[in-house]
Each structure stands twice: as C-alpha cells, then as structure tokens.
Amino acid sequence: MGIEFSGVSKTYPDGTEAVAEFSCSVPSHRTLALVGTSGSGKTTLMRMVNRMIDPTTGTVLIDGSDVRDLDKVALRRSIGYVPQAGGLLPHRKVIDNVTTVPVLCGTPKAQARADALELLAKVGLDPSLAKRYPGQLSGGQQQRVAVARALAADPNILLMDEPFGAVDPIVRRDLQDQLLALQSELGKTIVLVTHDIDEAFRLGDQVIILRTGGIIAQSGSPQEIVAAPANDFVRDFIGADRAERTLRTVDLDGRQVVVDGDDRPVGVLS
Amino acid sequence: MTWFELNQDLVWDLLGRHARLAIPAVLISVVIAIVLGRIAWRWPRVGSVVLGISSLLYSVPALPLLIVIPVILSVPLRSETNLVIALSVYGTALLAGTAADAFRSVDIRVREAAEAMGHSPTGIFWRVDLPLSLPVLLSGIRVVAVSTVSLVTIGALVGISSLGSLLTDGFQRNIREEVAIGVVGTMLLAMALDLLIVALGAVLTPWQQRTKAGATT
C-alpha cells in the first residue's frame, strides 16, 4: 500500500505554482528519493504527507486513506520526521529530544528513556552523549540524534528533509551507510528530499527527478535513470556526460580495471 | 546618633512595602507583555497597532496616570492597587515589543521541526516558543524590573508608602541622610531584583550555559 500521491498540485495565493499534477506511489518498505534544485517542489511534496502543507488539488493517501481525513497532530506523531540541520530542540538534552514523540504520545518517561538509549546506540552514538545539549554535538552527531528521534515512536513512514545536506562529505557518507544499514533492518517507507543526486542514487529504491514547478523530469530506479536519461535536463542533472559517469574497463595484468572518462581508476571488476 | 540608626524599623518596613509594590507589578507586566507580544508576533498588522498603543501609554506622565486610573477603574487613589496598576501599564508598555522580538528570535527550523513531529499549537507555545524566547525575554524583564523599582517612588507623591516616602519626607524636613537612604535603598533593591532575575535566567536556560562552556566540534 504505502504512500500515494494522486494528482496533487500546490498553488500559493501569490500565484506561484510549486507543484503541478504530481502523481506517484511509494510501495511499503521502499525509499523514494525526491531530487531537484530549489524551487522544484520536492520539499512541498514531502510536507504534504504529514500535512505540513495541504495540496490545492489532488489527494495524498497513506495505506489507502486520505491524509486530509486524519487529525494533523495524530498523523504527524505517527510519521517519523528527520529535519534539516538545526532542527533539534536546542533547549532539550539529546535524550529528551529522542523521547519527544513517545512522551507526547503518553509512553511512561522511564520506558521512553530506556528505548531512547538503545536507539542512540543503534544510530552509532555513545550513550554518554545522552545528557548533552544538541549545541554540544558536532553536526554529524546532531543528525544521528535526529534520525534516532524520528525512529523513537517506531513509525511506519519516515520523512527526511535534506537530512545530511549540511555535513561534510565524509560524514555524509557515514550517515548514509548507517541509514542503509538501519533501513535493511527496519524496512520503513521513506520519502527523502535531497538536492544531491548521488545521495538520491545511493539511498533511493525509486528516484524522481523534479524540475521547477514540481514537474517530473524522470522517475525510475537509479539504474534505469543512469542507463537511459529521459531528456537533456536529466542528462545534465545527473551529470551523464561528466567524465566520472562514463566508465570503461581496461585490461591490466589480467585484471579488469574500471576507469572513468579521464582514465582515472575507480576500481576493479570482481 | 544618625538618622538611620534611629529609624531602622521604618526603613526596613518601607523597603518591604517597596518590594511588595514592585514585584507584583513586574510579574503582571511579564504576563500581559507575553500575551501582547505573542499577538504581535502572530498577527503583525494587529501587532503594530497594539505595540504602537502600548508605547504611547509609556509616554503618559506618571502623576496624571495615578489620578486617571482611580477615575476609570474606581480604585482608591492612595491604594497600593492603584500604583501596581500604573506600574503594570508602564512595565507592559516597555516589555511588549521585546516579547514580540523574543518570539521572532526563535529559529524557524526548530519550530517547524517541532510542528512536524506532532506538537500541538499549545505544545509549541509552552515547550518550544516560550523556553527558546527566554534569553531575549529575560533581558527585557531585567530592564522592566529596574525601571519599576525606581518608579515605585512616585507613589509617595500621592501618599502610597515606599522608600519614596523617605525622599518626600527628607526633602520636606531637609534631612539629607533620609533622602540619601531613600535613593541608595531603591538602587540596592533594584540591583538585588536584577541579580535574582539573572540567577533565575541561568537556572531556566541551562542549555545556554552548557553550550557556551562546552566545546562544540
């Protein structure tokens, strides 16, 4: 079942069309990566799932029911949300950030705290950090806390709003690996918003490349998109013509070495 | 024998009265200013009118205000209530704008994330906006506290007892020491209240102290 966008549009009062007639479905336990530049409507689309934004026309369905029929607050508590950098509550300790939603939902505090400590370990954080404030952590650690916080109430759906956009490339890679490992264990239905095509390809089972105004430039698995970019916009966006995307193999002492368009080695064929 | 040694009991009594006039007025100002500031933050157009009126009220001279309030609200002229109301008007006028700024100082990313996690609008106010606006709010409350303590002395002119009574009495009877004690006492009370608010602020905003002290990598 999962999430289904059915002909959704969003037009703001000033006439700006953020999203136009967008339809797509995300099967359960799968990751949809919405990727595009700013103004492509990717965040708007994601926010329609937890009703931070209501579409002007069309409907968003979760497991077949229209989100508009659900209570906003209850709906949001049932969906995990990983904000961009800086979205933790700065005045609450790490542990209290993680227990936010369970406590709002009425889980006894002691129980919520015990669960939170386990979750912190799961996202690769030392439990000794639990008593710190977010401002005392590095950017990468903060986003790990954000992931733990989103998972705390064990939601079926996870919304991720450029979660790793503000950390340096090495930490980002780490966080992405961690998320992939968690996802293979937990199997959430994820909607990920990113402007980084490599992140979309790494994390998404399905990738939708959006152009300005929420128009789908191409939708498909990462392999499908790389193999056959639908048009020049996609070709340009994924850098299909960049040297590092055009790989070939050369034979070197009996091993198949993969090199890119500039003849730089990227690896060997196993 | 100095005047102070002979009149210690009077001074302590007046100091107590002074505090009992100033503190309720500050508390009332804080509550009303937060409400007005919230309105001004939420609806900027209504807010600019509200804040405009409140700063206009601040410009009303104190003596006429002490005479107008009894007429409008039919409280006795020489009652402590009259003075507390007048001080609350000034305190609110002074603080409402700062309260609006305090709400504007809350990081929009934090508020939006809190909303997306499922905080109700009331929950956002109590658990996110109010605590995070405290640092700015407290700086405004300090100004109001000090200004209120010094304004209390005006009450002595219409016969509401406080350390201000030492000023009026001392001037009339030409006792310099009495005037000096009235001035210094008022200043010390203002400083004590200010220190109390600073200490309270440190207790209420532990994340600020810790983040400043702790190294962030």
Coordinates of C-alpha atoms in Angstrom, one line a residue:
Chain A
M1 CA 0.0 0.0 0.0
G2 CA 2.4 2.7 1.2
I3 CA 2.0 6.3 0.2
E4 CA 0.2 7.5 -2.9
F5 CA 0.2 11.0 -4.4
S6 CA -2.8 11.3 -6.7
G7 CA -2.8 14.3 -9.0
V8 CA -1.6 16.8 -6.4
S9 CA -0.9 20.5 -7.1
K10 CA 0.0 23.3 -4.9
T11 CA -0.5 26.9 -6.0
Y12 CA 0.3 29.6 -3.5
P13 CA -2.0 32.7 -3.1
D14 CA 0.5 34.8 -5.0
G15 CA 0.1 32.5 -8.0
T16 CA 3.4 30.6 -7.7
E17 CA 2.8 27.0 -8.7
A18 CA 5.1 24.9 -6.5
V19 CA 3.7 21.5 -7.7
A20 CA 1.6 20.7 -10.7
E21 CA -0.4 17.5 -11.2
F22 CA 2.0 15.2 -9.5
S23 CA 1.2 11.5 -9.1
C24 CA 3.3 8.7 -7.9
S25 CA 3.1 5.8 -5.4
V26 CA 5.7 4.7 -2.9
P27 CA 5.3 1.0 -2.0
S28 CA 5.7 0.0 1.6
H29 CA 9.2 -0.6 2.9
R30 CA 10.7 1.3 0.0
T31 CA 12.6 4.5 -0.3
L32 CA 11.5 7.3 -2.6
A33 CA 14.1 10.0 -3.2
L34 CA 12.8 13.3 -4.5
V35 CA 15.6 15.2 -6.0
G36 CA 15.8 18.6 -7.7
T37 CA 17.1 22.1 -7.3
S38 CA 15.5 24.7 -5.0
G39 CA 12.0 25.6 -6.4
S40 CA 11.4 22.1 -7.7
G41 CA 8.7 21.5 -5.2
K42 CA 10.4 18.5 -3.6
T43 CA 10.0 19.7 0.0
T44 CA 6.4 20.8 -0.7
L45 CA 5.6 17.3 -1.9
M46 CA 7.2 15.7 1.2
R47 CA 5.4 18.1 3.5
M48 CA 2.0 17.0 2.0
V49 CA 2.5 13.6 3.6
N50 CA 2.3 14.8 7.2
R51 CA 0.0 17.8 6.3
M52 CA 2.6 20.5 7.0
I53 CA 1.2 21.6 3.6
D54 CA -2.2 20.7 2.2
P55 CA -2.4 20.3 -1.6
T56 CA -4.6 22.8 -3.5
T57 CA -5.9 19.9 -5.6
G58 CA -5.5 16.1 -5.5
T59 CA -5.0 13.8 -2.6
V60 CA -2.3 12.1 -0.7
L61 CA -3.2 8.6 0.6
I62 CA -1.4 6.6 3.3
D63 CA -2.4 2.9 3.1
G64 CA -5.5 3.9 1.1
S65 CA -6.8 6.6 3.4
D66 CA -6.8 10.3 2.5
V67 CA -4.5 12.2 5.0
R68 CA -6.9 15.0 5.0
D69 CA -9.4 12.9 6.9
L70 CA -6.8 12.3 9.7
D71 CA -6.1 14.6 12.6
K72 CA -3.0 16.6 11.8
V73 CA -1.3 16.2 15.2
A74 CA -2.0 12.5 15.5
L75 CA -0.9 12.0 11.8
R76 CA 2.4 13.8 12.4
R77 CA 3.1 11.8 15.6
S78 CA 2.6 8.6 13.6
I79 CA 5.2 9.6 11.0
G80 CA 8.9 9.9 11.7
Y81 CA 10.5 13.2 10.6
V82 CA 14.1 14.0 10.2
P83 CA 14.6 17.7 9.7
Q84 CA 17.5 19.6 8.0
A85 CA 20.5 20.5 10.2
G86 CA 19.4 22.7 13.1
G87 CA 16.0 21.1 13.7
L88 CA 16.7 19.6 17.1
L89 CA 15.2 21.3 20.1
P90 CA 18.3 23.2 21.4
H91 CA 16.9 23.6 24.9
R92 CA 16.3 19.8 25.4
K93 CA 19.0 17.3 26.1
V94 CA 19.8 14.7 23.5
I95 CA 17.8 12.0 25.4
D96 CA 14.8 14.3 25.8
N97 CA 14.9 15.2 22.1
V98 CA 14.8 11.5 21.3
T99 CA 11.9 10.8 23.6
T100 CA 9.8 13.7 22.4
V101 CA 7.2 11.8 20.4
P102 CA 6.8 8.8 22.7
V103 CA 6.4 11.2 25.6
L104 CA 3.8 13.3 23.6
C105 CA 2.0 10.0 22.9
G106 CA 1.9 9.1 26.6
T107 CA 4.7 6.5 26.9
P108 CA 5.9 6.4 30.5
K109 CA 9.1 8.5 30.7
A110 CA 11.3 5.8 32.2
Q111 CA 10.3 3.4 29.4
A112 CA 10.8 6.1 26.7
R113 CA 14.3 6.8 28.1
A114 CA 15.4 3.2 28.1
D115 CA 14.2 2.8 24.5
A116 CA 16.0 6.1 23.6
L117 CA 19.3 4.9 24.9
E118 CA 19.0 1.8 22.8
L119 CA 18.2 3.8 19.7
L120 CA 21.2 6.1 20.3
A121 CA 23.5 3.1 20.2
K122 CA 21.7 1.9 17.1
V123 CA 22.5 5.1 15.2
G124 CA 26.1 4.9 16.3
L125 CA 26.1 7.4 19.2
D126 CA 27.8 6.8 22.6
P127 CA 25.1 6.8 25.3
S128 CA 27.3 9.2 27.3
L129 CA 26.1 11.9 24.8
A130 CA 22.5 11.5 26.0
K131 CA 22.9 14.1 28.7
R132 CA 24.4 16.7 26.4
Y133 CA 22.6 19.5 24.7
P134 CA 22.5 19.5 20.8
G135 CA 24.7 22.5 20.7
Q136 CA 27.5 20.5 22.4
L137 CA 27.5 17.9 19.5
S138 CA 29.0 18.0 16.0
G139 CA 26.8 18.5 13.0
G140 CA 27.0 14.8 12.1
Q141 CA 26.2 13.7 15.7
Q142 CA 23.2 16.0 15.7
Q143 CA 21.8 14.4 12.6
R144 CA 22.3 11.0 14.1
V145 CA 20.2 12.2 17.0
A146 CA 17.6 13.5 14.5
V147 CA 17.4 10.0 13.0
A148 CA 17.1 8.4 16.4
R149 CA 14.4 10.9 17.3
A150 CA 12.4 10.2 14.1
L151 CA 12.5 6.4 14.8
A152 CA 11.6 6.7 18.5
A153 CA 7.9 6.0 18.2
D154 CA 8.6 3.2 15.7
P155 CA 6.7 4.8 12.8
N156 CA 6.0 3.0 9.5
I157 CA 6.8 6.1 7.5
L158 CA 9.9 8.3 7.7
L159 CA 10.1 11.7 6.1
M160 CA 13.6 13.1 5.6
D161 CA 14.2 16.7 4.6
E162 CA 17.7 17.1 3.3
P163 CA 18.9 15.3 6.4
F164 CA 22.6 15.2 5.6
G165 CA 22.9 18.3 3.5
A166 CA 24.9 20.4 5.9
V167 CA 27.6 17.9 6.9
D168 CA 31.0 17.3 5.2
P169 CA 31.2 14.6 2.5
I170 CA 33.0 12.0 4.7
V171 CA 30.5 12.3 7.5
R172 CA 27.7 12.4 5.0
R173 CA 28.9 9.1 3.5
D174 CA 29.0 7.6 7.0
L175 CA 25.4 8.8 7.8
Q176 CA 24.2 7.4 4.5
D177 CA 25.7 4.0 5.2
Q178 CA 24.2 4.0 8.7
L179 CA 20.8 4.8 7.2
L180 CA 21.1 2.0 4.7
A181 CA 22.0 -0.5 7.4
L182 CA 19.1 0.7 9.6
Q183 CA 16.7 0.5 6.6
S184 CA 17.7 -3.0 5.7
E185 CA 16.8 -4.0 9.3
L186 CA 13.7 -1.8 9.9
G187 CA 12.1 -1.6 6.4
K188 CA 10.4 1.8 6.8
T189 CA 8.6 3.5 4.0
I190 CA 10.9 6.5 3.4
V191 CA 10.4 9.8 1.5
L192 CA 13.7 11.5 1.2
V193 CA 14.2 15.0 -0.1
T194 CA 17.7 15.9 -1.4
H195 CA 19.4 18.1 -3.9
D196 CA 22.3 15.7 -4.1
I197 CA 21.8 13.2 -7.0
D198 CA 24.5 10.9 -5.6
E199 CA 22.6 10.7 -2.3
A200 CA 19.4 10.0 -4.1
F201 CA 21.0 7.2 -6.1
R202 CA 22.6 5.7 -3.0
L203 CA 19.6 5.8 -0.8
G204 CA 16.6 5.6 -3.1
D205 CA 14.9 2.5 -4.4
Q206 CA 13.0 4.9 -6.6
V207 CA 14.2 8.3 -7.7
I208 CA 12.1 11.1 -9.0
I209 CA 14.0 14.0 -10.6
L210 CA 11.9 17.1 -10.4
R211 CA 12.2 20.3 -12.4
T212 CA 11.0 23.8 -11.5
G213 CA 7.3 23.7 -10.6
G214 CA 7.2 20.1 -9.4
I215 CA 7.2 18.6 -12.8
I216 CA 8.6 15.1 -13.1
A217 CA 11.6 15.1 -15.4
Q218 CA 12.1 11.3 -14.9
S219 CA 11.1 8.7 -12.4
G220 CA 12.6 5.3 -12.0
S221 CA 15.2 3.2 -10.3
P222 CA 18.7 4.7 -10.1
Q223 CA 19.9 2.1 -12.7
E224 CA 17.1 3.0 -15.1
I225 CA 17.8 6.7 -14.9
V226 CA 21.6 6.2 -15.3
A227 CA 21.1 3.8 -18.2
A228 CA 18.6 5.9 -20.1
P229 CA 18.2 9.6 -19.1
A230 CA 14.8 10.6 -20.3
N231 CA 15.9 14.0 -21.7
D232 CA 18.7 16.6 -21.7
F233 CA 17.5 18.0 -18.3
V234 CA 18.0 14.7 -16.6
R235 CA 21.2 14.0 -18.5
D236 CA 22.6 17.3 -17.3
F237 CA 21.2 16.9 -13.7
I238 CA 22.8 13.5 -13.2
G239 CA 25.9 14.6 -15.0
A240 CA 25.6 11.8 -17.5
D241 CA 28.2 13.5 -19.7
R242 CA 30.6 14.0 -16.8
A243 CA 33.8 12.1 -17.2
E244 CA 33.2 10.2 -13.9
R245 CA 29.9 8.7 -15.2
T246 CA 31.3 7.2 -18.3
L247 CA 33.3 4.2 -17.2
R248 CA 35.0 1.6 -19.2
T249 CA 37.3 -1.3 -18.3
V250 CA 40.9 -1.7 -19.3
D251 CA 42.8 -5.0 -19.0
L252 CA 45.9 -4.7 -16.8
D253 CA 47.9 -7.8 -15.9
G254 CA 44.8 -10.0 -16.3
R255 CA 42.6 -7.8 -14.0
Q256 CA 39.7 -5.7 -15.3
V257 CA 40.4 -2.2 -14.1
V258 CA 37.5 0.3 -14.3
V259 CA 38.5 3.8 -15.4
D260 CA 36.4 6.9 -15.9
G261 CA 36.3 9.2 -18.9
D262 CA 39.6 10.8 -17.8
D263 CA 41.3 7.4 -17.5
R264 CA 41.3 7.8 -13.7
P265 CA 40.9 4.4 -12.0
V266 CA 37.8 3.9 -9.9
G267 CA 38.1 0.2 -9.0
V268 CA 38.4 -3.3 -10.4
L269 CA 35.7 -5.7 -11.6
S270 CA 35.4 -8.6 -9.2
Chain B
M1 CA 23.2 59.1 66.6
T2 CA 22.5 59.0 62.9
W3 CA 19.0 59.2 61.4
F4 CA 19.3 55.7 60.1
E5 CA 20.1 54.2 63.5
L6 CA 17.0 55.9 64.9
N7 CA 14.7 54.9 62.1
Q8 CA 15.9 51.5 61.1
D9 CA 12.5 49.9 61.6
L10 CA 10.8 52.4 59.4
V11 CA 13.4 51.9 56.6
W12 CA 13.0 48.1 56.7
D13 CA 9.2 48.4 56.7
L14 CA 9.3 50.8 53.7
L15 CA 11.8 48.5 51.9
G16 CA 9.3 45.6 52.3
R17 CA 6.4 47.8 51.1
H18 CA 8.6 48.9 48.1
A19 CA 9.3 45.3 47.1
R20 CA 5.6 44.3 47.6
L21 CA 4.6 47.0 45.1
A22 CA 7.4 46.4 42.6
I23 CA 7.3 42.6 42.3
P24 CA 3.6 42.1 41.6
A25 CA 3.8 44.9 39.0
V26 CA 6.8 43.2 37.3
L27 CA 5.0 39.8 37.3
I28 CA 1.8 41.3 35.9
S29 CA 3.8 43.2 33.2
V30 CA 5.6 40.0 32.1
V31 CA 2.3 38.0 31.7
I32 CA 0.5 40.7 29.8
A33 CA 3.5 41.6 27.7
I34 CA 4.0 37.9 26.7
V35 CA 0.3 37.8 25.6
L36 CA 0.6 41.1 23.6
G37 CA 4.0 40.1 22.2
R38 CA 2.5 36.7 21.1
I39 CA -0.4 38.5 19.4
A40 CA 2.0 41.0 17.7
W41 CA 4.2 38.1 16.6
R42 CA 1.3 36.0 15.2
W43 CA -0.6 38.8 13.5
P44 CA 2.0 41.5 12.6
R45 CA -0.7 44.1 11.5
V46 CA -2.7 43.9 14.7
G47 CA 0.6 43.8 16.5
S48 CA 1.9 47.1 15.1
V49 CA -1.3 48.8 16.3
V50 CA -1.0 47.1 19.8
L51 CA 2.6 47.9 20.2
G52 CA 2.0 51.4 19.0
I53 CA -0.7 52.0 21.6
S54 CA 1.5 50.4 24.3
S55 CA 4.4 52.7 23.6
L56 CA 2.1 55.6 23.6
L57 CA 0.9 54.6 27.1
Y58 CA 4.5 54.7 28.2
S59 CA 4.7 58.3 27.4
V60 CA 1.8 59.2 29.7
P61 CA 3.4 61.1 32.7
A62 CA 3.1 59.1 36.0
L63 CA 1.2 61.5 38.1
P64 CA -1.7 62.0 35.8
L65 CA -1.8 58.3 35.3
L66 CA -2.2 57.7 39.0
I67 CA -5.1 60.1 39.0
V68 CA -6.8 58.7 35.9
I69 CA -6.7 55.0 36.9
P70 CA -8.9 55.6 40.1
V71 CA -11.4 57.5 37.9
I72 CA -11.6 54.8 35.3
L73 CA -11.3 51.7 37.5
S74 CA -12.8 53.2 40.7
V75 CA -9.9 52.0 42.9
P76 CA -8.9 54.4 45.8
L77 CA -6.3 56.9 44.8
R78 CA -4.0 56.1 47.7
S79 CA -4.3 52.3 47.4
E80 CA -1.4 50.1 46.5
T81 CA -3.6 48.6 43.8
N82 CA -3.7 52.0 42.0
L83 CA 0.1 52.1 41.9
V84 CA 0.5 48.4 40.9
I85 CA -1.8 49.0 38.0
A86 CA 0.1 52.1 36.9
L87 CA 3.4 50.3 37.2
S88 CA 2.0 47.4 35.2
V89 CA 0.9 49.7 32.4
Y90 CA 4.5 51.1 32.2
G91 CA 6.1 47.6 32.5
T92 CA 3.8 46.1 29.9
A93 CA 4.5 49.0 27.5
L94 CA 8.2 48.6 28.0
L95 CA 8.2 44.8 27.6
A96 CA 5.6 44.0 24.9
G97 CA 7.9 44.9 22.0
T98 CA 10.7 42.9 23.4
A99 CA 8.4 39.9 23.9
A100 CA 7.4 40.1 20.2
D101 CA 11.2 40.2 19.3
A102 CA 11.7 37.3 21.6
F103 CA 9.3 35.1 19.7
R104 CA 10.8 36.3 16.4
S105 CA 14.2 35.2 17.8
V106 CA 13.1 31.5 17.9
D107 CA 14.8 29.6 15.0
I108 CA 12.1 28.8 12.4
R109 CA 13.8 25.4 11.6
V110 CA 13.3 24.4 15.2
R111 CA 9.7 25.4 15.4
E112 CA 8.9 23.7 12.0
A113 CA 10.6 20.5 13.0
A114 CA 8.7 20.5 16.4
E115 CA 5.4 21.0 14.5
A116 CA 6.3 18.3 12.0
M117 CA 6.9 15.9 14.9
G118 CA 3.4 16.4 16.2
H119 CA 3.4 19.2 18.8
S120 CA 0.0 20.8 19.1
P121 CA -0.1 24.6 18.7
T122 CA -0.4 24.9 22.5
G123 CA 2.5 22.5 22.9
I124 CA 4.6 24.6 20.5
F125 CA 4.0 27.7 22.7
W126 CA 4.8 26.1 26.1
R127 CA 7.5 23.6 25.0
V128 CA 9.3 25.4 22.2
D129 CA 8.5 29.1 21.7
L130 CA 8.4 30.2 25.4
P131 CA 11.6 28.4 26.6
L132 CA 13.5 29.4 23.4
S133 CA 12.4 33.1 23.7
L134 CA 13.6 33.3 27.3
P135 CA 17.1 34.6 26.7
V136 CA 15.7 37.7 24.8
L137 CA 12.7 38.0 27.1
L138 CA 14.8 37.9 30.3
S139 CA 17.0 40.8 29.0
G140 CA 13.7 42.8 28.7
I141 CA 12.5 41.7 32.1
R142 CA 15.6 43.0 33.7
V143 CA 15.0 46.4 32.3
V144 CA 11.4 46.4 33.4
A145 CA 12.4 45.3 36.9
V146 CA 14.9 48.0 37.4
S147 CA 12.6 50.7 36.0
T148 CA 9.7 49.5 38.0
V149 CA 11.6 49.6 41.3
S150 CA 12.6 53.2 40.6
L151 CA 9.1 54.2 39.5
V152 CA 7.6 53.0 42.7
T153 CA 9.0 56.1 44.5
I154 CA 6.5 58.2 42.5
G155 CA 3.7 56.7 44.6
A156 CA 4.9 58.7 47.6
L157 CA 3.7 61.8 45.9
V158 CA 0.1 60.7 46.3
G159 CA 0.7 59.0 49.6
I160 CA 1.5 55.4 48.8
S161 CA 4.3 54.4 51.1
S162 CA 7.6 53.0 49.8
L163 CA 11.2 54.0 50.0
G164 CA 10.0 57.0 48.0
S165 CA 8.4 58.3 51.2
L166 CA 11.9 58.9 52.5
L167 CA 12.5 61.2 49.6
T168 CA 9.4 63.3 50.0
D169 CA 9.8 63.4 53.8
G170 CA 13.5 64.0 53.7
F171 CA 13.1 66.9 51.2
Q172 CA 10.3 68.5 53.2
R173 CA 12.2 68.2 56.5
N174 CA 15.6 68.8 55.0
I175 CA 17.1 65.6 56.3
R176 CA 19.9 64.8 53.8
E177 CA 20.6 61.4 55.2
E178 CA 17.0 60.3 54.9
V179 CA 17.0 61.3 51.2
A180 CA 20.3 59.5 50.6
I181 CA 19.0 56.3 52.2
G182 CA 15.8 56.5 50.1
V183 CA 18.0 56.8 46.9
V184 CA 20.5 54.1 47.9
G185 CA 17.9 51.8 49.2
T186 CA 15.9 52.0 46.0
M187 CA 19.1 51.3 43.9
L188 CA 20.1 48.4 46.1
L189 CA 16.6 46.9 45.8
A190 CA 16.8 47.3 42.0
M191 CA 20.2 45.6 41.9
A192 CA 19.0 42.8 44.1
L193 CA 16.0 42.1 41.9
D194 CA 18.2 42.3 38.8
L195 CA 20.6 39.7 40.3
L196 CA 17.7 37.5 41.2
I197 CA 16.4 37.6 37.6
V198 CA 19.9 36.8 36.2
A199 CA 20.2 33.8 38.6
L200 CA 16.7 32.7 37.7
G201 CA 17.6 33.0 34.0
A202 CA 20.7 30.8 34.5
V203 CA 18.5 28.2 36.1
L204 CA 15.8 28.4 33.4
T205 CA 18.2 28.3 30.4
P206 CA 20.7 25.6 31.3
W207 CA 21.4 24.8 27.6
Q208 CA 22.8 28.3 27.1
Q209 CA 25.3 28.0 29.9
R210 CA 26.3 24.5 28.9
T211 CA 26.7 25.3 25.2
K212 CA 28.8 28.3 26.0
A213 CA 31.1 26.3 28.2
G214 CA 31.2 23.0 26.3
A215 CA 33.4 22.8 23.3
T216 CA 31.5 22.2 20.0
T217 CA 33.4 20.4 17.3

